[in-house]
Short mmCIF file of C-alpha atoms in Angstrom, two decimals:
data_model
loop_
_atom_site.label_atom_id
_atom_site.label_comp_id
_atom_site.label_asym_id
_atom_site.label_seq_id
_atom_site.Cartn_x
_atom_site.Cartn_y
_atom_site.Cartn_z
CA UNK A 741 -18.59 87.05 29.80
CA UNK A 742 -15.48 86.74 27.69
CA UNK A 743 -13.83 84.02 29.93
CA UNK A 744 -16.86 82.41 30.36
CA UNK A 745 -16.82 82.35 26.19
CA UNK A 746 -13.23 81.11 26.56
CA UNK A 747 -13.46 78.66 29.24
CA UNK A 748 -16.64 76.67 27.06
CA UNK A 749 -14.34 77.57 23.73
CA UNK A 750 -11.47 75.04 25.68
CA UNK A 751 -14.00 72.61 26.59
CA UNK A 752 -15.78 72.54 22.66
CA UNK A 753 -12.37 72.18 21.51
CA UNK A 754 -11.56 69.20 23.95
CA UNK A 755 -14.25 67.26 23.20
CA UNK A 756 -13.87 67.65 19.85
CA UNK A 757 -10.19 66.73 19.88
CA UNK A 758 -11.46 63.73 22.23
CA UNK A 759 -14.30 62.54 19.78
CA UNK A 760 -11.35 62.75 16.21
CA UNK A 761 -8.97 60.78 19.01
CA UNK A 762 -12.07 58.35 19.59
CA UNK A 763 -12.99 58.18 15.43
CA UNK A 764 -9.38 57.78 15.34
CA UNK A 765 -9.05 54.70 17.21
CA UNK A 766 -12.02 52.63 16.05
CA UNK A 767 -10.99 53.01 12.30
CA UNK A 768 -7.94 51.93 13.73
CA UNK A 769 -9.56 48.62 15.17
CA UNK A 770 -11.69 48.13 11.92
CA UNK A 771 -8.81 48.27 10.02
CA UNK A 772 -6.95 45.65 12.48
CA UNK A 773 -10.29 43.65 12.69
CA UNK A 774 -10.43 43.35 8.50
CA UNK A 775 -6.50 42.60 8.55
CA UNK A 776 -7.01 39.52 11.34
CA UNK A 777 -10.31 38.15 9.51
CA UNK A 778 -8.75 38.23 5.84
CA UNK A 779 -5.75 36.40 7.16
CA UNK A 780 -8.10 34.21 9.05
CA UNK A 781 -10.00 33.95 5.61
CA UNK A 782 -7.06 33.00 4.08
CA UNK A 783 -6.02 30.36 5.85
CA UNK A 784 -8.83 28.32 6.24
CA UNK A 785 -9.35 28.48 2.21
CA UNK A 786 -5.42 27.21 2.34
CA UNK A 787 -6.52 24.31 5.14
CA UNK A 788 -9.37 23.78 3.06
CA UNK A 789 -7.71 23.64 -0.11
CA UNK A 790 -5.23 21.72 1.35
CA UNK A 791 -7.21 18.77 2.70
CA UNK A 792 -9.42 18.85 -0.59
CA UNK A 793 -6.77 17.69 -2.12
CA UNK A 794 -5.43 15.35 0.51
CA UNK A 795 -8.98 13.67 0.62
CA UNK A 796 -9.41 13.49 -3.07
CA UNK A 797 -5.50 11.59 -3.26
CA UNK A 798 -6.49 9.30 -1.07
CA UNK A 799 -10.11 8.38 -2.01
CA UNK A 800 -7.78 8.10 -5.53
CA UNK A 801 -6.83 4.25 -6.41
CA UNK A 802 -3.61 3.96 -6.40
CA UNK A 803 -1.72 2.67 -9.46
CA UNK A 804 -2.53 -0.46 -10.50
CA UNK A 805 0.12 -3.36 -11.69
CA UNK A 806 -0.27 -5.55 -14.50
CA UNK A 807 0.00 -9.13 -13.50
CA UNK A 808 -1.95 -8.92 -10.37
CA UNK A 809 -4.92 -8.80 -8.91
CA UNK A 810 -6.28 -7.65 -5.56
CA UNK A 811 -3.04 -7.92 -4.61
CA UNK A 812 -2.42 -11.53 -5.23
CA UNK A 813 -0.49 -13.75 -8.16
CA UNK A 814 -1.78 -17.70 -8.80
CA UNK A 815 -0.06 -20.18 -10.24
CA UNK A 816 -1.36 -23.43 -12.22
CA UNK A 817 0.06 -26.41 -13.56
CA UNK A 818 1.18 -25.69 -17.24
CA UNK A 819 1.70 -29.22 -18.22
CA UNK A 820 5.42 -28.98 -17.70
CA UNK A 821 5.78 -26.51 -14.44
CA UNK A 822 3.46 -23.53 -13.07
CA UNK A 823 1.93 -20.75 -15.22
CA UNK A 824 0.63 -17.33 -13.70
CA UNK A 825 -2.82 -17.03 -13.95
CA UNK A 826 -5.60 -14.94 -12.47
CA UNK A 827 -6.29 -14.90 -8.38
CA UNK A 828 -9.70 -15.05 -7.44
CA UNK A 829 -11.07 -11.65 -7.23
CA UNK A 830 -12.88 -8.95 -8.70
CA UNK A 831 -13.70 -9.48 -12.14
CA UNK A 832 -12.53 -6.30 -13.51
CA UNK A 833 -9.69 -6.10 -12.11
CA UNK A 834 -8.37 -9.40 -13.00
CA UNK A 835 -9.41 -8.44 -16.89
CA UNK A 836 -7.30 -5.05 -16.25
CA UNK A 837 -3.98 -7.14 -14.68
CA UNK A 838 -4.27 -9.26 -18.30
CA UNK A 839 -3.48 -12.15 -16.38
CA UNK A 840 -4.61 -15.78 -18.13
CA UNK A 841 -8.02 -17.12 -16.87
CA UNK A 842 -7.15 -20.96 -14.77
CA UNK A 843 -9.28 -22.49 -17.46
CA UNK A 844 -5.95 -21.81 -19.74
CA UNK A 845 -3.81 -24.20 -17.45
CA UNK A 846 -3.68 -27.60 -16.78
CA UNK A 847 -5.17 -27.62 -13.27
CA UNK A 848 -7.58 -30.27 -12.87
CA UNK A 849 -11.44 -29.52 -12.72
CA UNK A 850 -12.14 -28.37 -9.56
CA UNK A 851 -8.69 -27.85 -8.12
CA UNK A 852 -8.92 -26.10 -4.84
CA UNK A 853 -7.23 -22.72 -4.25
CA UNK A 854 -4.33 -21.96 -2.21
CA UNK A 855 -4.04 -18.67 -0.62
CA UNK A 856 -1.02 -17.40 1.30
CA UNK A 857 -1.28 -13.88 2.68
CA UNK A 858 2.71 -13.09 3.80
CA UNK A 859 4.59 -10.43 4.70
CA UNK A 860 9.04 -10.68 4.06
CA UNK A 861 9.03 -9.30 7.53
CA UNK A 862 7.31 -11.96 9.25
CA UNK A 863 9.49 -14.67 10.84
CA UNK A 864 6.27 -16.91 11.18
CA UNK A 865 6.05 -16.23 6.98
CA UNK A 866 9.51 -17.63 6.81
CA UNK A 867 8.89 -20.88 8.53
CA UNK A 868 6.38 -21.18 6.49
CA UNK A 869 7.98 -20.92 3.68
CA UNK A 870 11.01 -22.67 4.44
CA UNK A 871 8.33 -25.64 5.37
CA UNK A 872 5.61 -25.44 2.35
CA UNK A 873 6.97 -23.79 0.07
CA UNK A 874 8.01 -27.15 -2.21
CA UNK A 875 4.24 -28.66 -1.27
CA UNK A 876 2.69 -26.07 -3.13
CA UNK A 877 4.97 -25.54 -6.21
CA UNK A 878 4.98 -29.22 -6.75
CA UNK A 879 1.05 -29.72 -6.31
CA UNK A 880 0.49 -26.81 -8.28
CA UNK A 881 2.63 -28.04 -11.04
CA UNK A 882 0.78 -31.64 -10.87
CA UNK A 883 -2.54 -29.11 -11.88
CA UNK A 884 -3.82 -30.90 -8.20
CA UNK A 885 -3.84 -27.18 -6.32
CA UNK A 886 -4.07 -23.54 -7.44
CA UNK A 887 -1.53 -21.57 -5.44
CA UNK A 888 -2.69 -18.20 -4.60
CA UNK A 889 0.02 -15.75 -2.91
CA UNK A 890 -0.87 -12.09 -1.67
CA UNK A 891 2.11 -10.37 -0.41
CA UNK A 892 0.52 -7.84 2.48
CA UNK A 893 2.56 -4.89 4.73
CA UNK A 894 1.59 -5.24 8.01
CA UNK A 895 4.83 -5.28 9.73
CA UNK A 896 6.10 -1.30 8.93
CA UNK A 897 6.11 -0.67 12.42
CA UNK A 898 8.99 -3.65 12.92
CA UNK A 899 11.59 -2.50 10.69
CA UNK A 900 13.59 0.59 12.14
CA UNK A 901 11.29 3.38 10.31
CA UNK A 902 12.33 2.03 6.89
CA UNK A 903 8.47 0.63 6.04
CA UNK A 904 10.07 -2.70 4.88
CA UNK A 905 7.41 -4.30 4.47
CA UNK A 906 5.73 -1.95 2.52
CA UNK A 907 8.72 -1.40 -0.16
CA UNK A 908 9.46 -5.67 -0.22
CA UNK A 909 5.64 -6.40 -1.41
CA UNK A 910 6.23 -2.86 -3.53
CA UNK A 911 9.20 -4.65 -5.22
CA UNK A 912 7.70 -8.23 -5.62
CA UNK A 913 4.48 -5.96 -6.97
CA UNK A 914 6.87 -3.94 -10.19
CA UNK A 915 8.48 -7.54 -10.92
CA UNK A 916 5.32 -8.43 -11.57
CA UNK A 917 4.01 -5.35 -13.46
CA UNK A 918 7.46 -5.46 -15.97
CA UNK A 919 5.84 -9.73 -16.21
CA UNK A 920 8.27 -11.49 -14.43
CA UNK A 921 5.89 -13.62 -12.91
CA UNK A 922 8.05 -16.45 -13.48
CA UNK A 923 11.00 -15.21 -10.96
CA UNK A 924 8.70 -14.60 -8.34
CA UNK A 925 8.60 -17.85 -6.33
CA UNK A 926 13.08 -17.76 -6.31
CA UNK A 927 12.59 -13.62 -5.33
CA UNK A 928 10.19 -14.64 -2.30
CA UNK A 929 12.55 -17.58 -1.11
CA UNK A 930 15.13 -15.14 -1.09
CA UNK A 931 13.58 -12.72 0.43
CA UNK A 932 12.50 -14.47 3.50
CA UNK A 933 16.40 -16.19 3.41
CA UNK A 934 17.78 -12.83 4.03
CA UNK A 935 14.61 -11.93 6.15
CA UNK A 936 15.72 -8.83 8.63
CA UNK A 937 15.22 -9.40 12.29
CA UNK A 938 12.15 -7.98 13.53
CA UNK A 939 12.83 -4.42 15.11
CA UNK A 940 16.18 -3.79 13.29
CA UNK A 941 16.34 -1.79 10.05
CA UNK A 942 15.05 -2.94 7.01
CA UNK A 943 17.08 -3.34 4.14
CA UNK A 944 17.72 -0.66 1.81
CA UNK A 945 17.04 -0.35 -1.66
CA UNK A 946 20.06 -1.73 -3.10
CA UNK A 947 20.12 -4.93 -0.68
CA UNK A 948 16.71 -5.62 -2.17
CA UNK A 949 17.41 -5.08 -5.58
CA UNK A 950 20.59 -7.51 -5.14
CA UNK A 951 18.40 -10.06 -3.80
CA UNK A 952 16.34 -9.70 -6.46
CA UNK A 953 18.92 -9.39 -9.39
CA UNK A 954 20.58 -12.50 -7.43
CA UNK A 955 17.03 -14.71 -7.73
CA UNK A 956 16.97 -13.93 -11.37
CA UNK A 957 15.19 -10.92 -12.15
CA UNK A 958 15.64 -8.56 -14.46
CA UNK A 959 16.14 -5.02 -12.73
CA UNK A 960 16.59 -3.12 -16.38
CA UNK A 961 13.01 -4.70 -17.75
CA UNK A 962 10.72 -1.75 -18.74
CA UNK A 963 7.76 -1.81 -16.29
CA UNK A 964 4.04 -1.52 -18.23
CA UNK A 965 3.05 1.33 -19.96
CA UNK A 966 0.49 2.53 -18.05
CA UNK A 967 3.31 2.44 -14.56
CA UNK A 968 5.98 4.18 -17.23
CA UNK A 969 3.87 7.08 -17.77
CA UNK A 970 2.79 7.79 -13.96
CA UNK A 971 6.47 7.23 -12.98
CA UNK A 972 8.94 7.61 -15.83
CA UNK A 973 10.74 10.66 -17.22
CA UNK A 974 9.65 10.51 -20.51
CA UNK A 975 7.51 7.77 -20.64
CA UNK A 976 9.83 4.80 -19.42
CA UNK A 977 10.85 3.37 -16.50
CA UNK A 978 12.39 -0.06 -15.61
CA UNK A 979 11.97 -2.46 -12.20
CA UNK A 980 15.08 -0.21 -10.29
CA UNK A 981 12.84 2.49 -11.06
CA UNK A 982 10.13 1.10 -9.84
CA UNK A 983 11.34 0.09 -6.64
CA UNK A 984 13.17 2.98 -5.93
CA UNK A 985 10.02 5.50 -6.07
CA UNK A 986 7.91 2.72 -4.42
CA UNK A 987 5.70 3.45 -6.87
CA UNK A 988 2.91 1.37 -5.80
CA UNK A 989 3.50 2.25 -2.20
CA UNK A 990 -0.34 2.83 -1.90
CA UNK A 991 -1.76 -0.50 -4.03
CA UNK A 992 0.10 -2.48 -1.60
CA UNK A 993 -1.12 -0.42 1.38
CA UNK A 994 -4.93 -0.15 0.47
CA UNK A 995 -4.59 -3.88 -0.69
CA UNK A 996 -3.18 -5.12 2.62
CA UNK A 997 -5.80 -3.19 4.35
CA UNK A 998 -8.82 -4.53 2.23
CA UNK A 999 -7.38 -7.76 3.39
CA UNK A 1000 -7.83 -6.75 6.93
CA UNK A 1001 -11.36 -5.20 6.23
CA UNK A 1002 -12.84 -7.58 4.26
CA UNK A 1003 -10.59 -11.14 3.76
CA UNK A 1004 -10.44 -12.27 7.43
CA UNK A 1005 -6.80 -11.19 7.84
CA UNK A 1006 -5.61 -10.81 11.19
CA UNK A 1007 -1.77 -11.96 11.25
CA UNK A 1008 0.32 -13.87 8.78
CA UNK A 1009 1.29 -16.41 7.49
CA UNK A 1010 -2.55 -16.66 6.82
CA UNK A 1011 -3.85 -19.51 4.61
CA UNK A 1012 -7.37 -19.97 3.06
CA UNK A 1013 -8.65 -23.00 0.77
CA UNK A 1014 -11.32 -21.88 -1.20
CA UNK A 1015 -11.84 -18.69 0.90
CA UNK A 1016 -12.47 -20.49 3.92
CA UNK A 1017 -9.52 -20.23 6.88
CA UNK A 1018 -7.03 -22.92 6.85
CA UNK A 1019 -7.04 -24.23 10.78
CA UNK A 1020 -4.45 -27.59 10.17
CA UNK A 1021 -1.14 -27.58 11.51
CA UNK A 1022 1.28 -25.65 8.66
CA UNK A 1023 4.53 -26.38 10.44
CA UNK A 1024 3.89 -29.66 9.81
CA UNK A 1025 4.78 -30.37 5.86
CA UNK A 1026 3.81 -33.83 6.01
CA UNK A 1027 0.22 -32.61 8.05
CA UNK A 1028 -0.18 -29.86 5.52
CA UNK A 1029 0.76 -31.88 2.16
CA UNK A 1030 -2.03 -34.46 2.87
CA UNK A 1031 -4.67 -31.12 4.17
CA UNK A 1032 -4.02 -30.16 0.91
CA UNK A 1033 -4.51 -33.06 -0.95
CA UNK A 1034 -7.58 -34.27 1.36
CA UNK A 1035 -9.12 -30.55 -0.22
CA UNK A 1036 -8.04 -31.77 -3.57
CA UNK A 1037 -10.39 -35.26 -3.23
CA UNK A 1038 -7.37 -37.29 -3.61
CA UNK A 1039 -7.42 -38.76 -0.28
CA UNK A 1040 -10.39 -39.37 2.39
#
């Protein structure tokens, strides 16, 4: 009887050592399995978190520049040359860019409007400059047109990884917010004179800033107030600034895509008279001079 009582004592005992091994182990795993699902926890709040506020930046409008609207600048006779004056566009934001209504110019009743969507990387935007660019300052100035010009980026991909075209319509758009509206027709002339080829690197800050310095603007001008306290150390910031933070890198991206969207854009150059899709021959001034005034009424 007594090694039957020992042989059952050995067995009680291993079991019982084999059920604290078994206890043993699953805490074990729970304790793993609450480690791997808090970390798991974790991280999704982070991902979450993180696109939160990725979606609520860019459902955010980005900083908007005095002097423009939707993107675009106009110009209207002002008796004695061209005056900036309000695009057509949305009606709140064209009170917001204080920009002068067209009834404040001397453009005759009726005048059509001129739009040119371009991009300083396009060679096709070039030509047309090169080509037009006289026409429409000199009609404009007569009060017989309204020229409309919307700078877009559309050509990023085509300049080396640099986003030229992005930070060119981001420079064009702080001269405009510090109200040097007046030196933008010289800066886009010589922008599109010193045009990069298409696929080599765009030029660098201080290229463009020479360029612009070189057309007459003012690099040291204080950009607006509202711009100086988004991007200024202390509440100011001039044009260099400006450029340098390409601080209205997403205006002139959500701009140039609500062209695309909604405005018909497809390519530039791309011209509209009164909103409607100019289909004439633009590399033909003498063609395009008389399309314009044949818009204007002055000739059948």
């Amino acid at each position: 009887m007594a090694k039957k009582s020992s042989s059952e004592e050995r067995r009680s005992a291993a079991r019982e050592q084999a059920r604290q091994i078994a206890e043993a182990q699953a805490k074990r795993e729970k304790t793993v399995k609450v480690t791997v699902y808090s970390a798991i926890a974790v991280v999704v709040v982070g991902v979450l978190v993180v696109v939160g506020v990725l979606v609520f930046q860019s459902s955010r409008p980005g900083l908007a520049p005095k002097n423009l609207a939707s993107g675009a600048i106009a110009y209207a006779s002002s008796g004695d040359g061209v005056m900036a004056v309000a695009p057509e566009g949305d009606a709140e934001e064209i009170e917001a860019s204080g920009l002068p209504d067209v009834s404040e110019s001397e453009a005759a009743e009726g005048a059509p409007r001129v739009k040119v969507y371009l991009d300083f990387q396009c060679p096709g935007c070039a030509a047309f400059e090169e080509t037009n660019a006289q026409t429409l300052s000199r009609l404009a100035a007569e009060g017989t047109i309204i020229a409309e010009y919307e700078p877009v980026s559309i050509l990023d991909r085509f300049s080396g990884g640099n986003e030229y075209s992005t930070r060119s319509a981001n420079m064009v758009t702080c001269l405009a917010d510090s109200g040097q509206t007046d030196v933008l027709p010289e800066v886009f002339s010589a922008l599109f004179a010193a045009q990069p080829e298409e696929g080599s690197g765009g030029m660098e800050d201080d290229e463009l800033l020479s360029i612009a310095e070189e057309a007459g603007a003012d690099l040291s001008a204080p950009v607006s107030e509202e711009t100086a306290a988004e991007i200024g150390d202390g509440g100011s910031a001039t044009v260099e600034d400006c450029v340098t933070g390409v601080a209205f890198k997403k205006y002139v991206t959500d701009e140039a895509q609500t062209a695309l969207n909604d405005e018909g854009l497809e390519g530039t150059p791309y011209i509209t008279i009164d909103g409607e899709p100019y289909t004439g021959n633009w590399s033909d001034a003498q063609a395009f001079g008389a399309d314009l005034l044949r818009a204007a009424g002055q000739i059948s």
